[in-house]
CSV table of C-alpha atoms in Angstrom, one decimal:
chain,number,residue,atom,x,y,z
A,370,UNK,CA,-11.6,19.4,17.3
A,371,UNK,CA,-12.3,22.4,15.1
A,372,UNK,CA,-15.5,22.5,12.6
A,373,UNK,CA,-13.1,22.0,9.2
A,374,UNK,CA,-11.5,19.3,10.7
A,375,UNK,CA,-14.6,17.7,11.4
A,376,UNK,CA,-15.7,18.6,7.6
A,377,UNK,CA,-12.6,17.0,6.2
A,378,UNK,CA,-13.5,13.8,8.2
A,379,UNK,CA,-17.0,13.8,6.9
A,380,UNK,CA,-16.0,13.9,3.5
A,381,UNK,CA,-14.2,11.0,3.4
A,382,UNK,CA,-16.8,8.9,3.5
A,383,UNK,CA,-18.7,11.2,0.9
A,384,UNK,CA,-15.8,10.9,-2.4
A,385,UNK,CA,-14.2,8.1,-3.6
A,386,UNK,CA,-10.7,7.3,-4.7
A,387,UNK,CA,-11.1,8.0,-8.2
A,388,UNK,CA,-12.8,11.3,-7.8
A,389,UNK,CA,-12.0,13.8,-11.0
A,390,UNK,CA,-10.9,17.1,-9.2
A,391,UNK,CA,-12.0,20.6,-10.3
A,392,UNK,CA,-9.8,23.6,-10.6
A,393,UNK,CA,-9.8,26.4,-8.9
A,394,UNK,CA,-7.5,29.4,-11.1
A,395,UNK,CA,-6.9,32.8,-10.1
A,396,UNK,CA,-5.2,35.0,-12.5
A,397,UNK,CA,-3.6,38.0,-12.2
A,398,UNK,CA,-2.2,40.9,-14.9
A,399,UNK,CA,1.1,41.2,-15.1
A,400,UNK,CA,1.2,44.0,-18.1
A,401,UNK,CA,-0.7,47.3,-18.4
A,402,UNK,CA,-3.5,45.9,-21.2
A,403,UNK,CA,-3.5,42.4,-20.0
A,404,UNK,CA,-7.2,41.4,-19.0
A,405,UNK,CA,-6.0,38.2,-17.6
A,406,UNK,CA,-7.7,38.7,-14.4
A,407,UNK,CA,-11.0,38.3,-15.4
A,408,UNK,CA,-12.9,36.1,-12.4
A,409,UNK,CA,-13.3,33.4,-15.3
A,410,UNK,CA,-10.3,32.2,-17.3
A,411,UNK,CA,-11.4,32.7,-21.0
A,412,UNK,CA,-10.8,30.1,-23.4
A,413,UNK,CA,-9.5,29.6,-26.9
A,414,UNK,CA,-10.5,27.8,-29.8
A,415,UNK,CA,-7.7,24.9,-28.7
A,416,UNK,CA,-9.6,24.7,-25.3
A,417,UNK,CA,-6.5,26.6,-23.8
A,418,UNK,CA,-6.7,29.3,-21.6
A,419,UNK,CA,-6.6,32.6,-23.6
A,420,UNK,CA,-4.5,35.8,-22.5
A,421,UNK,CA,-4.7,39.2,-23.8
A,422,UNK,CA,-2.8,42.8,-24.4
A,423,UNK,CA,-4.4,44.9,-26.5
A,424,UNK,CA,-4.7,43.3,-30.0
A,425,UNK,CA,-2.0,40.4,-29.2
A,426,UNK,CA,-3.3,37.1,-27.6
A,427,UNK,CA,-1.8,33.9,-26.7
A,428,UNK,CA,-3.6,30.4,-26.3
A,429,UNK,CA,-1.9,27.9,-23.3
A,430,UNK,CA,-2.8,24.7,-23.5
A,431,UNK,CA,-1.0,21.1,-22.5
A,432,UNK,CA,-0.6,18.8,-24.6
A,433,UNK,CA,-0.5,14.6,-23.0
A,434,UNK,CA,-2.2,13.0,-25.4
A,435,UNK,CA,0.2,9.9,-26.6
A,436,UNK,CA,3.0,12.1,-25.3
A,437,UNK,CA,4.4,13.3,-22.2
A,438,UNK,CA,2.7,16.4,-21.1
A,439,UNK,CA,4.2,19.7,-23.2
A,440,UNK,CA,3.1,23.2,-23.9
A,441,UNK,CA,1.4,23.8,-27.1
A,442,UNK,CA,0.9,27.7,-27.2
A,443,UNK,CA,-1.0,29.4,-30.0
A,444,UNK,CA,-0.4,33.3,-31.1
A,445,UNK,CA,-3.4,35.5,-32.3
A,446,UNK,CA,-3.6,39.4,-33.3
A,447,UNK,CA,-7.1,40.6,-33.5
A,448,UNK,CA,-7.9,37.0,-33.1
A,449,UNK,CA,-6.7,36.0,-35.9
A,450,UNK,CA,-3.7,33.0,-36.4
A,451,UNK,CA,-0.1,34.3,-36.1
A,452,UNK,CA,3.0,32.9,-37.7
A,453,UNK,CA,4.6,31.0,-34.6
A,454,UNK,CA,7.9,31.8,-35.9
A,455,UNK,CA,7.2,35.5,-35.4
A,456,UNK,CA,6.7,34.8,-31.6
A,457,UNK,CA,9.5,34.8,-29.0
A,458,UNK,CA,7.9,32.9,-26.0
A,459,UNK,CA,8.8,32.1,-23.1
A,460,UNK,CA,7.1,30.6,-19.6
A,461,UNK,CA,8.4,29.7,-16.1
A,462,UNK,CA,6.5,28.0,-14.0
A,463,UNK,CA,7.1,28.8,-9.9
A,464,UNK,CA,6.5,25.4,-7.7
A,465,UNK,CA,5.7,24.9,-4.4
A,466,UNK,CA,9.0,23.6,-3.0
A,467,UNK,CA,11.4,26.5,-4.9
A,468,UNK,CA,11.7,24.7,-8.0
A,469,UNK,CA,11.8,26.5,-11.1
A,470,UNK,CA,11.3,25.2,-14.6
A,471,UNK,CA,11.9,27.0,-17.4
A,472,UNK,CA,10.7,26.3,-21.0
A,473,UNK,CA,11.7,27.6,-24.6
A,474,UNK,CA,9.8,27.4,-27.4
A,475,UNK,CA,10.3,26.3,-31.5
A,476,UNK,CA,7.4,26.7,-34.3
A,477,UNK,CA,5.8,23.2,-35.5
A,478,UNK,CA,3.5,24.4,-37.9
A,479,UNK,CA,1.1,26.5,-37.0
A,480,UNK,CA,1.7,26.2,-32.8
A,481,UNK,CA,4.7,26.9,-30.8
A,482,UNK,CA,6.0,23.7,-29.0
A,483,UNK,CA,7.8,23.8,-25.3
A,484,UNK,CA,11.3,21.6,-25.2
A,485,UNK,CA,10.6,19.9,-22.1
A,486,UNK,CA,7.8,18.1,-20.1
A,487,UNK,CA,5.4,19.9,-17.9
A,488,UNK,CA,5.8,17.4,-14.9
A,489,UNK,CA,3.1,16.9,-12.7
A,490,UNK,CA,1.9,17.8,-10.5
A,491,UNK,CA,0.8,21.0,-12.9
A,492,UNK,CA,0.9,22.9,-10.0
A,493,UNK,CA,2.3,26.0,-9.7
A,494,UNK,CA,2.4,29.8,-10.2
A,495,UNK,CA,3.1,30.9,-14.4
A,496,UNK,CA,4.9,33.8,-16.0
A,497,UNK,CA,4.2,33.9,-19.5
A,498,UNK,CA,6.5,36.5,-21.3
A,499,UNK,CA,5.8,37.1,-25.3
A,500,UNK,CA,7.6,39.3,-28.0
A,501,UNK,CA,6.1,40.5,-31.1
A,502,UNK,CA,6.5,42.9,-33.8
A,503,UNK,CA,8.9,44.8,-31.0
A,504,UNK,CA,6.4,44.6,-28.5
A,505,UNK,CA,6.8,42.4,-24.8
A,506,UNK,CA,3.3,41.0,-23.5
A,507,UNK,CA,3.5,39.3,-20.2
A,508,UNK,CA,1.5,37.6,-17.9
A,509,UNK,CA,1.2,35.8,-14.4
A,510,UNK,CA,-1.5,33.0,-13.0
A,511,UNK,CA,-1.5,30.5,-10.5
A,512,UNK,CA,-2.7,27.0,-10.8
A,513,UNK,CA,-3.0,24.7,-8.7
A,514,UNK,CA,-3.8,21.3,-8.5
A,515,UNK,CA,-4.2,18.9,-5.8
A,516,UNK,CA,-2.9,21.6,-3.1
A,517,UNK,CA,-4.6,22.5,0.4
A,518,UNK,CA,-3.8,24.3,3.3
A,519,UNK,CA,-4.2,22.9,7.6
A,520,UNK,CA,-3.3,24.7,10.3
A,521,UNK,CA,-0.7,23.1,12.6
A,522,UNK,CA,-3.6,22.7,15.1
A,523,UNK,CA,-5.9,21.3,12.8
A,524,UNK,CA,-3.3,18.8,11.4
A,525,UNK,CA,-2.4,17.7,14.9
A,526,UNK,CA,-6.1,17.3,16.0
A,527,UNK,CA,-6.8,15.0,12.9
A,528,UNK,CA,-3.6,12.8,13.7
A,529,UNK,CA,-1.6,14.2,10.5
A,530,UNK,CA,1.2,12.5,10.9
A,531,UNK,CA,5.0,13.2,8.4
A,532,UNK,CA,8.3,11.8,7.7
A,533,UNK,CA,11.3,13.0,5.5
A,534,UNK,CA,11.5,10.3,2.5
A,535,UNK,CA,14.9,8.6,1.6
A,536,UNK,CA,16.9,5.3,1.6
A,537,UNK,CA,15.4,2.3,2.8
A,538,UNK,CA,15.6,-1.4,2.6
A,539,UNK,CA,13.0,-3.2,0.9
A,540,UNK,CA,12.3,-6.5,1.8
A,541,UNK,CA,11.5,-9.3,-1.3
A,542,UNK,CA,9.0,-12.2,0.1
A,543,UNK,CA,7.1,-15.0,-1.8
A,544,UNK,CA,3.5,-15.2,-0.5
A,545,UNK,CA,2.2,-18.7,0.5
A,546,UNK,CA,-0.8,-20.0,2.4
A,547,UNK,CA,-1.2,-23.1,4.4
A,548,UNK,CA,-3.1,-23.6,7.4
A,549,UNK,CA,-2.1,-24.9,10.8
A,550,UNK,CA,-1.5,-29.1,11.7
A,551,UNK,CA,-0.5,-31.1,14.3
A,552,UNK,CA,3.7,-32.0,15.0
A,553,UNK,CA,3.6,-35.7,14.2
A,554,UNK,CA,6.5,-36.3,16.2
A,555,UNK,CA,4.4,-35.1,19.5
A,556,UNK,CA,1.3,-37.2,19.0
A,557,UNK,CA,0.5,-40.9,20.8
A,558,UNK,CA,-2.1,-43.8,20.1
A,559,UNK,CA,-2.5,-44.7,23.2
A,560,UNK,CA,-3.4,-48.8,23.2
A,561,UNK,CA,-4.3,-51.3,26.0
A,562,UNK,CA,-1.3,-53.6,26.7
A,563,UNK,CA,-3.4,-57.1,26.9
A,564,UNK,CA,-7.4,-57.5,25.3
A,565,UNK,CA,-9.9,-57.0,28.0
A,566,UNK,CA,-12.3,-54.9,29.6
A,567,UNK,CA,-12.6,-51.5,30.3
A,568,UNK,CA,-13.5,-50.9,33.9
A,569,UNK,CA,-13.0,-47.3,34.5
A,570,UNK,CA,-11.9,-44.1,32.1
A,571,UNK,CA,-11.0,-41.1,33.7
A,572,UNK,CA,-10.0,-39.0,30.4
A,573,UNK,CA,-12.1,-36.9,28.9
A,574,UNK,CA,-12.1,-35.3,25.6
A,575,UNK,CA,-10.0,-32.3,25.2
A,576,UNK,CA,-8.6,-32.2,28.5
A,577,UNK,CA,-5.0,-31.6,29.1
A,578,UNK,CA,-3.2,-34.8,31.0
A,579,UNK,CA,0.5,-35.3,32.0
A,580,UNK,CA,2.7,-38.0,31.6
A,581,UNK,CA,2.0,-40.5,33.8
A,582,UNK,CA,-1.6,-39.7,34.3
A,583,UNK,CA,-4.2,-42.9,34.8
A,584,UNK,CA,-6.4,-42.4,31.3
A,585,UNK,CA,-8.2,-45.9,32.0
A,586,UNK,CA,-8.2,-49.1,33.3
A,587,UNK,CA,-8.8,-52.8,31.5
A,588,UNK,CA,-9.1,-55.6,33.7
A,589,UNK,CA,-7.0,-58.5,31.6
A,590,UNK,CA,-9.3,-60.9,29.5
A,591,UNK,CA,-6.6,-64.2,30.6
A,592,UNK,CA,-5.6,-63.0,34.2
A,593,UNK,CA,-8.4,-61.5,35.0
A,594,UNK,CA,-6.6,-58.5,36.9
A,595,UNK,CA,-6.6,-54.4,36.2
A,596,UNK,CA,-4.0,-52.4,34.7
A,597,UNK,CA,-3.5,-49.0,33.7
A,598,UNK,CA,-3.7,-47.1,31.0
A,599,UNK,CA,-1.3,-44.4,31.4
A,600,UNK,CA,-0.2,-41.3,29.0
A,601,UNK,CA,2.8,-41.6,27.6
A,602,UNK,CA,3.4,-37.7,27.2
A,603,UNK,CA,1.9,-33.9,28.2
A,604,UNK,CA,-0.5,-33.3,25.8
A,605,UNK,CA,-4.2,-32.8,25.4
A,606,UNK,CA,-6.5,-35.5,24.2
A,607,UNK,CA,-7.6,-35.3,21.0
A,608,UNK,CA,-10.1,-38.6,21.0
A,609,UNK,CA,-11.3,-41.0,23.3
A,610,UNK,CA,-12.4,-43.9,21.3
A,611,UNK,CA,-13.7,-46.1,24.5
A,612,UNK,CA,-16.3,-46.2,27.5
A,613,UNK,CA,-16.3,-48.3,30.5
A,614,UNK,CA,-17.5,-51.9,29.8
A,615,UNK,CA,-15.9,-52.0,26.3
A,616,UNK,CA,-14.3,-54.8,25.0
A,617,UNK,CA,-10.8,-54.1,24.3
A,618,UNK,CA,-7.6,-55.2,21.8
A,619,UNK,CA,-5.6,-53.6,19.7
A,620,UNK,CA,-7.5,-50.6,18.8
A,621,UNK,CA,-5.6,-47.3,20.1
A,622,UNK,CA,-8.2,-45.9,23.2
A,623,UNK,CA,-6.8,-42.4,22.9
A,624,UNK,CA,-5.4,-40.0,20.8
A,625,UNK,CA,-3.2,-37.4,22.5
A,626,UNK,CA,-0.9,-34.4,21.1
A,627,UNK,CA,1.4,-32.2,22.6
A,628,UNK,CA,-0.1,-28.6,21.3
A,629,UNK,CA,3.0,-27.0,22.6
A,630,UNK,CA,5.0,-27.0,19.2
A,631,UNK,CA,2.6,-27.2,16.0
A,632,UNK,CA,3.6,-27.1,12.3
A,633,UNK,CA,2.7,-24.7,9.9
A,634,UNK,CA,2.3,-26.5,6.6
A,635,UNK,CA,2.7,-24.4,3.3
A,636,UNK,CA,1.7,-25.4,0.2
A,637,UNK,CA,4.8,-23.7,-2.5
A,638,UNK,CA,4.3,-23.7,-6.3
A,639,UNK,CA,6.8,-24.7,-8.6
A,640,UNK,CA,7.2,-21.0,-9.9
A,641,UNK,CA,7.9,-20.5,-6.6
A,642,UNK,CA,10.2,-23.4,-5.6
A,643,UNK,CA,13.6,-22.1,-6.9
A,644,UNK,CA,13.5,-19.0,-4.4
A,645,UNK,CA,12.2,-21.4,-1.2
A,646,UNK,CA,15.1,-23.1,0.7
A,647,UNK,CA,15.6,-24.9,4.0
A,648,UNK,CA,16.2,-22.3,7.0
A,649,UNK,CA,15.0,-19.4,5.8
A,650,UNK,CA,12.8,-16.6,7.6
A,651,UNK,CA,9.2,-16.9,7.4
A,652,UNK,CA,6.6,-14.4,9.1
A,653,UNK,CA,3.1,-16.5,9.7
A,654,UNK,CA,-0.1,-14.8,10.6
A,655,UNK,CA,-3.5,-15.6,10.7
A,656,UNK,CA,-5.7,-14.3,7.0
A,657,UNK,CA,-7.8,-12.4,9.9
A,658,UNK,CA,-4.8,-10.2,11.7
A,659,UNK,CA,-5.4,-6.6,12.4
A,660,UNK,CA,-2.7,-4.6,10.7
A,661,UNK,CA,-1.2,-3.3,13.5
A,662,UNK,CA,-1.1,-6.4,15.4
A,663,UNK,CA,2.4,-7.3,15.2
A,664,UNK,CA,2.2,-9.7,18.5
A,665,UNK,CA,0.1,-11.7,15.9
A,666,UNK,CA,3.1,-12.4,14.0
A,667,UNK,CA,5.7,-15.1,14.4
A,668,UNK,CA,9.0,-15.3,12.6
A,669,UNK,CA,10.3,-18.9,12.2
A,670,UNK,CA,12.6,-20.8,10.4
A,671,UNK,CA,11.7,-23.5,7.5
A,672,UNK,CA,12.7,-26.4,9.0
A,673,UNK,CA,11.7,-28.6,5.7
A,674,UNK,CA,10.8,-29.1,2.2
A,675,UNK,CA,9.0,-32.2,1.7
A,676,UNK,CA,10.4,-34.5,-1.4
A,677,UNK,CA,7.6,-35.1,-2.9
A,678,UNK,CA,4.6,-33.1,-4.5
A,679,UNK,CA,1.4,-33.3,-4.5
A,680,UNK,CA,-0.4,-35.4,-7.4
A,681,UNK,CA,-3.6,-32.6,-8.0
A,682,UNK,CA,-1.8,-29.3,-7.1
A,683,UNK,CA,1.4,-30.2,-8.1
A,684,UNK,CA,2.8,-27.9,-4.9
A,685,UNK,CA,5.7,-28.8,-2.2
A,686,UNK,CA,4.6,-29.3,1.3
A,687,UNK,CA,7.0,-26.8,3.4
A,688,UNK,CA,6.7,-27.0,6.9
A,689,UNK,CA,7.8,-24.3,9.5
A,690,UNK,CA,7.9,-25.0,13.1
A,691,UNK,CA,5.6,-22.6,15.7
A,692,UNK,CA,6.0,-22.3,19.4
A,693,UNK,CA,2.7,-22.3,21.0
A,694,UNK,CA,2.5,-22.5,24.3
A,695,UNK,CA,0.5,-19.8,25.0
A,696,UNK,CA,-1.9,-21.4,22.6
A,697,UNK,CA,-2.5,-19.0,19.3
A,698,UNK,CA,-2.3,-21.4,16.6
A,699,UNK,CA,-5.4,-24.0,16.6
A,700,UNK,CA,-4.6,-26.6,14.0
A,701,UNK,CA,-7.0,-26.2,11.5
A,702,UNK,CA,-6.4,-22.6,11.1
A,703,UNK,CA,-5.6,-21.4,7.8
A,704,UNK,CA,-2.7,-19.1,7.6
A,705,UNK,CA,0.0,-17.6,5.3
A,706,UNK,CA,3.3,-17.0,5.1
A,707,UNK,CA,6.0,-14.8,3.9
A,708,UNK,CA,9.0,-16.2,2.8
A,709,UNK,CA,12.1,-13.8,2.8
A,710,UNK,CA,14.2,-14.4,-0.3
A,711,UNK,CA,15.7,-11.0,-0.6
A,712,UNK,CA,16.6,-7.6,0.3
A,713,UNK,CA,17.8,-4.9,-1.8
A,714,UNK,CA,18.5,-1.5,-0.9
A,715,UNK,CA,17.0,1.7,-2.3
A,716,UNK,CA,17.5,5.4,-2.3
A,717,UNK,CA,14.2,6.5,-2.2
A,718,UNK,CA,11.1,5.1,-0.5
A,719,UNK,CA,8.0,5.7,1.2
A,720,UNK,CA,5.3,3.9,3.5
A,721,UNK,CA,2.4,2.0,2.0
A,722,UNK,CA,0.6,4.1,4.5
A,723,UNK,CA,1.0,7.2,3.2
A,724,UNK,CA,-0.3,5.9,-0.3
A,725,UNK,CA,-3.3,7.0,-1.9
A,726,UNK,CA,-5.1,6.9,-5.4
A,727,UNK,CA,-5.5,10.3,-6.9
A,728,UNK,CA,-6.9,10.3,-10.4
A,729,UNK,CA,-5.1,7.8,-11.9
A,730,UNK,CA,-1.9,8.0,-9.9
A,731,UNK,CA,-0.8,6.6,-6.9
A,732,UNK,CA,0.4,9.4,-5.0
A,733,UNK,CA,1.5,11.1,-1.5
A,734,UNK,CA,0.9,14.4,-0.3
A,735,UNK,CA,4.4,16.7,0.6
A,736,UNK,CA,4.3,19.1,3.6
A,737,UNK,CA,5.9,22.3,3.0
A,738,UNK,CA,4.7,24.9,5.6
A,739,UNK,CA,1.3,24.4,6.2
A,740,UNK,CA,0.3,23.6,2.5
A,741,UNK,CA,0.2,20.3,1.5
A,742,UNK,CA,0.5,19.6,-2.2
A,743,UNK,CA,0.1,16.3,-3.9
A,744,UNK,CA,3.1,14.1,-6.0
A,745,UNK,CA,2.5,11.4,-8.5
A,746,UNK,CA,4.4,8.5,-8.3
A,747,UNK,CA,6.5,6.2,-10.2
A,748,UNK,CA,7.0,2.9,-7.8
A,749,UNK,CA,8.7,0.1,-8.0
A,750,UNK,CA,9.0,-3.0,-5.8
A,751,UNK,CA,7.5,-3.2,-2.2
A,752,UNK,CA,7.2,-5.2,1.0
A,753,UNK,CA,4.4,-4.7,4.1
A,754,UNK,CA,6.2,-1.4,5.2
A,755,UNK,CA,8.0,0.2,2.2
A,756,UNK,CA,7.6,1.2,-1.6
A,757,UNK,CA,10.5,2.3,-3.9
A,758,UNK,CA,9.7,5.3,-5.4
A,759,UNK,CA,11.1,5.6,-9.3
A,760,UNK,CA,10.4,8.9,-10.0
A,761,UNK,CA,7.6,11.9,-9.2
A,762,UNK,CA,8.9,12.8,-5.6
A,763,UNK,CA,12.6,14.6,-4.4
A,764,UNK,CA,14.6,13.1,-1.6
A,765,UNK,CA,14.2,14.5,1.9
A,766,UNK,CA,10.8,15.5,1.0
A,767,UNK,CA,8.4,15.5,4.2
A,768,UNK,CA,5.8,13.9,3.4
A,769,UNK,CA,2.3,12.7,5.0
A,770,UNK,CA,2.3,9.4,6.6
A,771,UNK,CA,-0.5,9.2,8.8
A,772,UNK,CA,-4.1,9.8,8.1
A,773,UNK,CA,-3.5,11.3,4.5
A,774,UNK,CA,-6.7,10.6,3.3
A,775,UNK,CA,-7.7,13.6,5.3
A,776,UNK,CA,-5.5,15.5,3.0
A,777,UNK,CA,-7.2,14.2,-0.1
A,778,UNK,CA,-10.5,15.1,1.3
A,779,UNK,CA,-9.7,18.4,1.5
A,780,UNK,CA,-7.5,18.8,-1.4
A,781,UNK,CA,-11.5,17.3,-2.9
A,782,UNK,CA,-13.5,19.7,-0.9
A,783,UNK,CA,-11.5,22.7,-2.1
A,784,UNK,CA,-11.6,21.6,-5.9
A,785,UNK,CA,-8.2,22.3,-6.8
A,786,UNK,CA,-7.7,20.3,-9.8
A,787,UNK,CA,-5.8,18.8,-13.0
A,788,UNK,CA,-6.7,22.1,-15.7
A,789,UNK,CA,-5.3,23.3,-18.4
């Protein structure tokens, strides 16, 4: 694994989610007097970044505040305010995936105004072309924000994993928890036929028995001879209320239960009740499953919605079946389920995987080459797997799905970030 890699790693555990990133701008001159490619941006008065050539000067800034993001571009000569209505201005910004978005501009006032929204990310390389009084004054910058560059080695020693994003199904659950109880249907008391004596127990607590097997035997109060006490099913014993020399009657000895089949019992709110039928789907886990153990999970039908509710939570008792012969699901367990009520269909998705937080967006980071650039998204419903994306991202966009937070490290380390 090669030193950066390593680095990238390292600073994961070093920023959080919500880091503020940091710009890095280089600019360039475009014209013959412009002095835009001074090692430091200067600024205006507006807090925009301020280009020159000769005694003309504009002012870029962005504008978001209570709107979407716009240019705002202020005109100077000799530093001093021009009329906006004298200025012809015009910018296109260059994006990472070929895109180009081009921008006009109207006087408000005392600042020239852009007709469309800047979208983010506000990454891209800028040509700024201005006439006045007869004159043209251009420029070209780059910034970029929330953009990094891995080698194809280094992304495939850290795991990086992609997809192309598209059409997906999204699957529509209702969320319950219940924990895990015995099938009453399998479960014996097991009770001496006649009063008597116990003479002899051979069942222990917690052991598995068979049908048939000898669990004790009473010696008869009134004939005075010994019977059996045999198990009426395969099972294990869940309690063994007697002891040899006991005195005997109609008090169950055992408790047994067939642990083969067990219930999962769901407690369902009445907000909830109208979407929760009889046979549908439900995926049960334990509340401590690893994420990527799906053996784990069981799929299993609702076999039943009680009729009545309960008097203090005023939930429906919905009970779903589980095979467990190989023993997962201890009753007692607590557990949840996810009810499948619907599925809808939509043209653009990504994993939950590939999500993470950048500033105040939840984002993934798009492949193109070796440079991986960061896009905001809009989202809309979800399930386990998939998120509908609304708007912020293109379809058929490769995208990072594995170990992205390696990207955002990076993206951290190098400081490209949101500027204006």
């Amino acid at each position: 694994m090669n030193k950066r890699l390593i680095y990238i790693i390292l600073l994961c555990f070093i920023f959080s989610s919500g880091s503020v990133l940091s710009s890095i701008v280089s600019t360039s001159s475009a014209g013959s007097q412009s002095d835009a490619d001074t090692l430091e941006q200067e600024r205006g008065s507006k807090g925009g970044k301020l280009f020159r050539d000769g005694d003309f000067s504009i002012e870029l800034t962005i504008f978001e505040k209570g709107v979407p993001p716009q240019f705002r571009v202020y005109s100077y000569e000799n530093d001093k305010p021009v009329d906006p209505s004298k200025v012809n201005l015009s910018i296109e910004l260059y994006r990472l995936d070929g895109e180009i978005n081009r921008f006009t501009f109207k006087p408000e006032n005392d600042v020239l105004v852009g007709d469309g929204v800047v979208a983010e990310p506000h990454s891209f390389d800028v040509k700024l072309r201005a006439d006045y009084k007869g004159h043209t004054h251009s420029w070209k910058f780059e910034s970029h924000e929330g953009r990094t560059e891995i080698s194809e080695k280094a992304a495939l020693e850290g795991g990086i994993k992609t997809e192309i994003a598209g059409p997906s199904t999204i699957s529509e659950y209702v969320r319950l928890t219940g924990r895990i109880i015995l099938n009453p249907n399998t479960m014996a008391q097991v009770h001496a036929r006649f009063p008597g004596i116990v003479k002899s127990v051979n069942a222990l607590w917690g052991e598995e028995v068979k049908k048939g097997d000898i669990l004790a035997r009473v010696e008869s109060n009134k004939s005075l001879r010994s019977f059996n006490v045999v198990s009426p099913l395969d099972g294990v014993i869940m309690a063994r209320n007697t002891n040899v020399g006991d005195v005997v009657g109609d008090e169950p000895l055992f408790a047994i239960a067939d642990l083969s089949e067990v219930w999962a019992e769901f407690h369902v709110f009445p907000s909830d009740l109208p979407s929760i039928q009889q046979g549908q789907m439900v995926q049960v886990s334990s509340l401590n499953i690893h994420q990527d153990k799906e053996q784990d999970i069981t799929e299993a039908s609702l076999r039943m919605l009680l009729p009545t509710a309960d008097a203090n939570s005023q939930t429906v008792l919905a009970i779903v079946p589980l095979d467990n012969k190989e023993g997962l699901w201890r009753p007692g367990m607590t557990v949840k389920g996810n009810v499948l009520v619907n599925e809808k269909q939509v043209p653009l998705a990504v994993k939950t995987s590939a999500l993470q937080r950048f500033r105040d967006f939840d984002v993934v980071f798009a492949k193109v080459g070796n440079t991986y650039e960061v896009r905001m998204l809009e989202l809309g419903i979800s399930d386990s797997e998939m998120v509908e994306v609304i708007g912020g991202l293109k379809p058929d966009t490769e995208y990072v799905t594995k170990n992205s937070f390696l990207i955002k490290a990076d993206v951290e380390k190098s400081g490209a970030s949101h500027d204006h």
